[in-house]
Short mmCIF file of C-alpha atoms and ligand atoms in Angstrom, two decimals:
data_model
loop_
_atom_site.label_atom_id
_atom_site.label_comp_id
_atom_site.label_asym_id
_atom_site.label_seq_id
_atom_site.Cartn_x
_atom_site.Cartn_y
_atom_site.Cartn_z
CA MET A 1061 193.17 13.70 -77.17
CA THR A 1062 189.84 11.91 -77.04
CA LYS A 1063 188.46 10.39 -73.83
CA PRO A 1064 187.48 6.69 -74.03
CA LEU A 1065 183.74 6.24 -74.53
CA SER A 1066 181.66 5.37 -71.47
CA PRO A 1067 179.67 2.09 -71.67
CA ILE A 1068 176.44 4.02 -72.27
CA ASP A 1069 177.98 6.08 -75.08
CA THR A 1070 179.49 2.91 -76.53
CA ALA A 1071 176.00 1.33 -76.50
CA LYS A 1072 174.48 4.34 -78.25
CA PHE A 1073 177.33 4.55 -80.73
CA VAL A 1074 177.29 0.87 -81.77
CA ALA A 1075 173.49 0.96 -82.18
CA ALA A 1076 173.84 4.02 -84.41
CA LYS A 1077 176.71 2.50 -86.36
CA ARG A 1078 174.76 -0.72 -87.01
CA ALA A 1079 171.70 1.26 -88.13
CA CYS A 1080 173.84 2.90 -90.82
CA ASP A 1081 173.69 -0.46 -92.64
CA TYR A 1082 170.07 0.41 -93.50
CA VAL A 1083 171.14 3.55 -95.39
CA GLU A 1084 172.17 3.51 -99.05
CA SER A 1085 173.05 6.16 -101.61
CA GLY A 1086 169.99 7.76 -103.18
CA MET A 1087 167.89 7.46 -100.03
CA ARG A 1088 165.85 10.14 -98.29
CA VAL A 1089 166.53 9.63 -94.61
CA GLY A 1090 164.62 10.95 -91.59
CA LEU A 1091 167.16 12.03 -88.96
CA GLY A 1092 166.03 11.69 -85.35
CA THR A 1093 166.76 13.86 -82.34
CA GLY A 1094 168.62 13.16 -79.10
CA SER A 1095 172.01 11.90 -77.99
CA THR A 1096 171.69 8.49 -79.71
CA ALA A 1097 170.43 10.05 -82.94
CA ALA A 1098 173.36 12.48 -82.80
CA TRP A 1099 175.72 9.48 -83.04
CA LEU A 1100 173.83 8.38 -86.12
CA VAL A 1101 174.09 11.79 -87.75
CA ARG A 1102 177.84 11.90 -87.04
CA SER A 1103 178.30 8.38 -88.42
CA LEU A 1104 176.33 9.18 -91.58
CA GLY A 1105 178.33 12.39 -91.95
CA GLU A 1106 181.51 10.33 -91.86
CA MET A 1107 180.11 8.02 -94.56
CA VAL A 1108 179.22 11.04 -96.72
CA ARG A 1109 182.71 12.46 -96.29
CA ASP A 1110 184.79 9.28 -96.55
CA ASP A 1111 182.71 6.82 -98.59
CA GLY A 1112 180.79 9.12 -100.94
CA LEU A 1113 177.40 8.22 -99.46
CA ASP A 1114 174.86 10.36 -101.28
CA ILE A 1115 171.74 10.93 -99.18
CA VAL A 1116 169.28 13.67 -98.37
CA GLY A 1117 168.36 14.05 -94.72
CA VAL A 1118 165.11 15.32 -93.24
CA PRO A 1119 165.90 16.44 -89.68
CA THR A 1120 163.31 16.20 -86.90
CA SER A 1121 164.50 19.30 -85.02
CA THR A 1122 166.53 22.46 -85.51
CA ARG A 1123 169.26 20.85 -83.34
CA THR A 1124 169.55 17.87 -85.66
CA ALA A 1125 169.42 20.08 -88.76
CA GLU A 1126 172.36 22.07 -87.42
CA LEU A 1127 174.42 18.95 -86.65
CA ALA A 1128 173.58 17.35 -90.02
CA ARG A 1129 174.77 20.44 -91.88
CA GLN A 1130 177.92 20.59 -89.73
CA VAL A 1131 178.87 17.02 -90.66
CA GLY A 1132 178.14 17.53 -94.36
CA ILE A 1133 174.77 15.83 -94.83
CA LYS A 1134 172.48 17.49 -97.39
CA VAL A 1135 169.33 18.60 -95.62
CA THR A 1136 165.85 19.23 -96.94
CA THR A 1137 162.31 19.61 -95.60
CA LEU A 1138 159.68 16.90 -95.42
CA ASP A 1139 157.55 18.93 -97.83
CA GLU A 1140 160.37 18.83 -100.38
CA ALA A 1141 161.16 15.14 -99.84
CA LYS A 1142 157.47 14.14 -99.46
CA TRP A 1143 158.14 10.52 -98.54
CA LEU A 1144 161.20 8.94 -96.95
CA ASP A 1145 162.93 5.59 -97.39
CA VAL A 1146 163.87 5.28 -93.76
CA THR A 1147 163.84 7.22 -90.50
CA ILE A 1148 166.33 6.41 -87.75
CA ASP A 1149 165.69 7.85 -84.31
CA GLY A 1150 166.18 7.21 -80.59
CA ALA A 1151 163.48 6.41 -78.04
CA ASP A 1152 162.86 6.82 -74.34
CA GLU A 1153 161.18 3.41 -73.99
CA PHE A 1154 160.30 0.51 -76.28
CA ASP A 1155 158.35 -2.66 -75.53
CA ALA A 1156 158.29 -6.15 -77.07
CA GLU A 1157 155.88 -5.00 -79.84
CA LEU A 1158 158.26 -2.10 -80.61
CA ASN A 1159 155.74 0.46 -79.39
CA LEU A 1160 157.56 3.50 -78.07
CA ILE A 1161 157.58 6.48 -75.79
CA LYS A 1162 159.40 9.38 -77.42
CA GLY A 1163 159.74 13.09 -76.79
CA GLY A 1164 162.28 13.19 -73.96
CA GLY A 1165 164.13 15.73 -76.11
CA GLY A 1166 160.94 17.64 -76.89
CA ALA A 1167 160.85 16.83 -80.61
CA LEU A 1168 158.02 14.27 -80.62
CA LEU A 1169 155.75 16.10 -83.05
CA GLN A 1170 158.21 16.40 -85.93
CA GLU A 1171 159.58 12.95 -85.05
CA LYS A 1172 156.15 11.36 -85.35
CA ILE A 1173 155.30 13.14 -88.59
CA VAL A 1174 158.64 12.19 -90.15
CA ALA A 1175 158.58 8.56 -88.94
CA THR A 1176 155.01 8.11 -90.19
CA ALA A 1177 156.05 9.43 -93.61
CA SER A 1178 158.75 6.74 -93.98
CA ASP A 1179 158.77 3.26 -95.49
CA GLN A 1180 160.62 2.08 -92.41
CA MET A 1181 161.32 3.42 -88.92
CA ILE A 1182 164.39 2.13 -87.11
CA VAL A 1183 164.92 2.89 -83.45
CA ILE A 1184 168.42 2.97 -82.01
CA ALA A 1185 168.69 2.61 -78.26
CA ASP A 1186 170.75 1.27 -75.44
CA LYS A 1187 169.42 -1.70 -73.47
CA THR A 1188 168.08 0.49 -70.62
CA LYS A 1189 165.26 1.71 -72.90
CA GLN A 1190 163.71 -1.76 -73.14
CA VAL A 1191 160.64 -2.18 -70.90
CA GLU A 1192 157.93 -4.74 -70.35
CA THR A 1193 155.15 -2.14 -70.15
CA LEU A 1194 155.41 1.47 -71.31
CA GLY A 1195 154.90 4.30 -68.83
CA ALA A 1196 157.73 4.49 -66.29
CA PHE A 1197 159.23 7.27 -68.42
CA PRO A 1198 156.97 10.34 -68.11
CA LEU A 1199 154.89 10.54 -71.29
CA PRO A 1200 155.50 13.81 -73.15
CA VAL A 1201 152.38 15.45 -74.58
CA GLU A 1202 152.71 18.53 -76.80
CA VAL A 1203 150.04 21.17 -76.11
CA VAL A 1204 149.34 24.63 -77.54
CA PRO A 1205 150.32 27.46 -75.17
CA PHE A 1206 146.81 29.00 -75.25
CA GLY A 1207 144.93 27.76 -72.17
CA TRP A 1208 147.58 25.16 -71.36
CA GLN A 1209 146.61 25.07 -67.68
CA THR A 1210 143.04 24.15 -68.64
CA THR A 1211 144.37 21.50 -71.02
CA LYS A 1212 146.54 20.16 -68.19
CA ALA A 1213 143.53 19.95 -65.86
CA LEU A 1214 141.44 18.21 -68.53
CA ILE A 1215 144.23 15.69 -69.18
CA GLU A 1216 144.54 14.92 -65.47
CA GLU A 1217 140.77 14.48 -65.17
CA THR A 1218 140.83 12.09 -68.14
CA LEU A 1219 143.62 10.01 -66.57
CA ALA A 1220 141.20 8.83 -63.88
CA SER A 1221 139.22 6.89 -66.53
CA LEU A 1222 142.27 5.30 -68.19
CA ASP A 1223 144.31 2.22 -67.33
CA VAL A 1224 147.29 4.04 -65.80
CA LEU A 1225 148.79 4.19 -62.32
CA GLY A 1226 149.55 7.92 -62.00
CA ASP A 1227 147.36 10.98 -62.43
CA SER A 1228 149.71 13.98 -62.36
CA SER A 1229 151.52 16.00 -64.98
CA THR A 1230 154.17 18.71 -65.02
CA ILE A 1231 154.89 21.45 -67.49
CA ARG A 1232 158.39 21.03 -68.93
CA MET A 1233 160.56 24.01 -68.07
CA ASN A 1234 163.59 25.65 -69.61
CA GLY A 1235 164.99 27.66 -66.72
CA ASP A 1236 162.23 29.94 -65.43
CA ALA A 1237 159.99 29.68 -68.50
CA PRO A 1238 158.13 26.78 -70.14
CA PHE A 1239 160.20 24.82 -72.66
CA VAL A 1240 159.05 25.79 -76.18
CA THR A 1241 159.11 23.19 -78.97
CA ASP A 1242 160.25 23.84 -82.55
CA GLU A 1243 156.55 24.26 -83.36
CA GLY A 1244 156.08 26.91 -80.66
CA ASN A 1245 154.17 24.64 -78.27
CA TYR A 1246 154.63 23.48 -74.66
CA ILE A 1247 155.25 19.96 -73.33
CA LEU A 1248 153.35 18.37 -70.46
CA ASP A 1249 155.09 15.32 -68.95
CA LEU A 1250 152.52 12.80 -67.71
CA HIS A 1251 153.59 10.73 -64.71
CA LEU A 1252 151.73 7.51 -65.41
CA GLY A 1253 153.95 4.79 -63.98
CA ARG A 1254 152.39 2.20 -66.23
CA ILE A 1255 150.19 2.49 -69.34
CA GLY A 1256 147.89 -0.55 -69.49
CA ASN A 1257 146.51 0.08 -72.97
CA ALA A 1258 148.84 2.40 -74.87
CA ARG A 1259 146.83 2.28 -78.11
CA GLN A 1260 143.63 3.41 -76.39
CA PHE A 1261 145.52 5.94 -74.27
CA GLY A 1262 146.99 7.70 -77.30
CA ILE A 1263 143.63 7.97 -79.03
CA VAL A 1264 141.82 9.34 -75.96
CA ILE A 1265 144.50 11.91 -75.06
CA ASN A 1266 144.60 13.28 -78.60
CA GLN A 1267 140.84 14.05 -78.40
CA ILE A 1268 141.37 16.71 -75.72
CA PRO A 1269 141.28 20.25 -77.15
CA GLY A 1270 144.71 21.86 -76.84
CA VAL A 1271 146.59 18.57 -77.23
CA VAL A 1272 148.65 18.59 -80.42
CA GLU A 1273 150.23 15.12 -80.17
CA ASN A 1274 151.45 12.59 -77.63
CA GLY A 1275 154.75 10.72 -77.42
CA LEU A 1276 153.31 7.22 -77.88
CA PHE A 1277 154.45 5.70 -81.18
CA ILE A 1278 152.17 2.73 -81.79
CA ASP A 1279 152.76 0.45 -84.81
CA ILE A 1280 155.24 2.94 -86.28
CA CYS A 1281 158.60 1.33 -85.48
CA ASP A 1282 159.70 -1.65 -87.62
CA VAL A 1283 163.16 -2.41 -86.27
CA VAL A 1284 164.98 -1.69 -83.04
CA VAL A 1285 168.76 -1.79 -82.83
CA ILE A 1286 169.81 -2.28 -79.21
CA GLY A 1287 173.37 -1.37 -78.29
CA HIS A 1288 175.34 -2.76 -75.35
CA GLY A 1289 178.31 -1.27 -73.49
CA ASP A 1290 180.60 -4.09 -74.67
CA GLY A 1291 179.99 -3.38 -78.38
CA ARG A 1292 177.29 -6.01 -78.97
CA VAL A 1293 174.17 -5.06 -80.92
CA GLU A 1294 170.84 -6.87 -81.18
CA VAL A 1295 168.59 -6.16 -84.14
CA LYS A 1296 164.91 -6.97 -83.59
CA ASP A 1297 162.77 -6.82 -86.72
CA ILE A 1298 159.06 -6.93 -85.91
CA THR A 1299 157.97 -7.54 -89.52
CA LYS A 1300 160.33 -10.47 -90.07
CA GLY A 1301 159.99 -11.67 -86.47
CA THR A 1302 163.78 -12.04 -86.23
CA THR A 1303 166.46 -11.09 -83.70
CA GLU A 1304 170.10 -11.03 -84.79
CA GLU A 1305 173.16 -10.32 -82.73
CA SER A 1306 176.58 -9.05 -83.82
CA VAL A 1307 179.55 -7.13 -82.46
CA ILE A 1308 180.67 -3.77 -83.77
CA GLU A 1309 184.46 -3.39 -83.71
CA PHE A 1310 185.75 0.15 -83.54
CA VAL A 1311 188.68 2.17 -82.29
CA ASP A 1312 187.72 5.28 -80.49
CA THR A 1313 190.43 7.29 -82.11
CA GLU A 1314 188.10 7.56 -85.13
CA ASN A 1315 187.59 11.19 -86.24
CA LEU A 1316 184.03 10.88 -85.08
CA PHE A 1317 184.99 11.10 -81.43
CA SER A 1318 187.09 14.21 -81.68
CA ASP A 1319 184.29 16.50 -82.92
CA LEU A 1320 181.79 15.83 -80.15
CA SER A 1321 179.86 18.93 -79.23
CA ASP A 1322 177.27 17.45 -76.83
C1 LIG B 694 163.62 13.34 -78.61
C2 LIG B 694 163.45 11.88 -78.46
C3 LIG B 694 164.71 11.08 -78.27
O1 LIG B 694 164.84 10.21 -79.33
C4 LIG B 694 164.61 10.32 -76.98
O2 LIG B 694 164.39 11.27 -75.92
C5 LIG B 694 165.89 9.54 -76.68
O3 LIG B 694 166.95 10.41 -76.50
P1 LIG B 694 168.41 9.89 -76.17
O4 LIG B 694 168.89 9.18 -77.36
O5 LIG B 694 169.19 11.17 -75.88
O6 LIG B 694 168.31 9.02 -74.95
O7 LIG B 694 162.39 11.32 -78.50
O8 LIG B 694 162.37 13.99 -78.65
#
């Protein structure tokens, strides 16, 4: 027996389902990380299995690679694929220009590399991720473990000169030890409240020795697919300047809902 989907899961699922329309046989597809991206991977897996969709996926984390293999999607590395047709991923926040905060799941580095190496990046998100100004969600910054406390202090000192409200950061933990990314680094979450100039912020933060990458995705996302709990989806395309709305009909007895592992 499957439980009915909650409104938030429905929103994530319909966004993911609608984003599948951007995927065609023969494509190399960047596969994002997180709970919304997991819906996408499951939906694509279903299309591979039932409709003969023939794609190669480039996962943005070991978690996503595992799920993609489980659902029957062929997986390769970015070095093998070199350039991708499309990347579809979740986000922690997006604004009206489709600038993003990502990295809530700790995969921002691979996510940024993969999205940047794609003709198109599509973000799938529920409505709660839409913000006027980025920064309420703590900004993840990936740092090398060596001297991370010094890097943290330098970041906090730098915050004083930037257009942000907060000036503290916390090391992301996994139980008693720092959370370690797929690249063997740590994550500092920056509590900024509001980022006045995200473009400038990203450039300045990346200059600090020890910082590998930050979770601001500026001018990378082309389309955002926003899901709602009642099955509606909005598609905002920044290049075309269009917003379209539709409704995704589904029955949650689909196979997809019986093999949920997270
Ligand atoms: C992982 C990410 C995720 O895409 C982001 O955290 C959104 O996750 P979810 O879909 O679970 O809300 O950036 O690093």
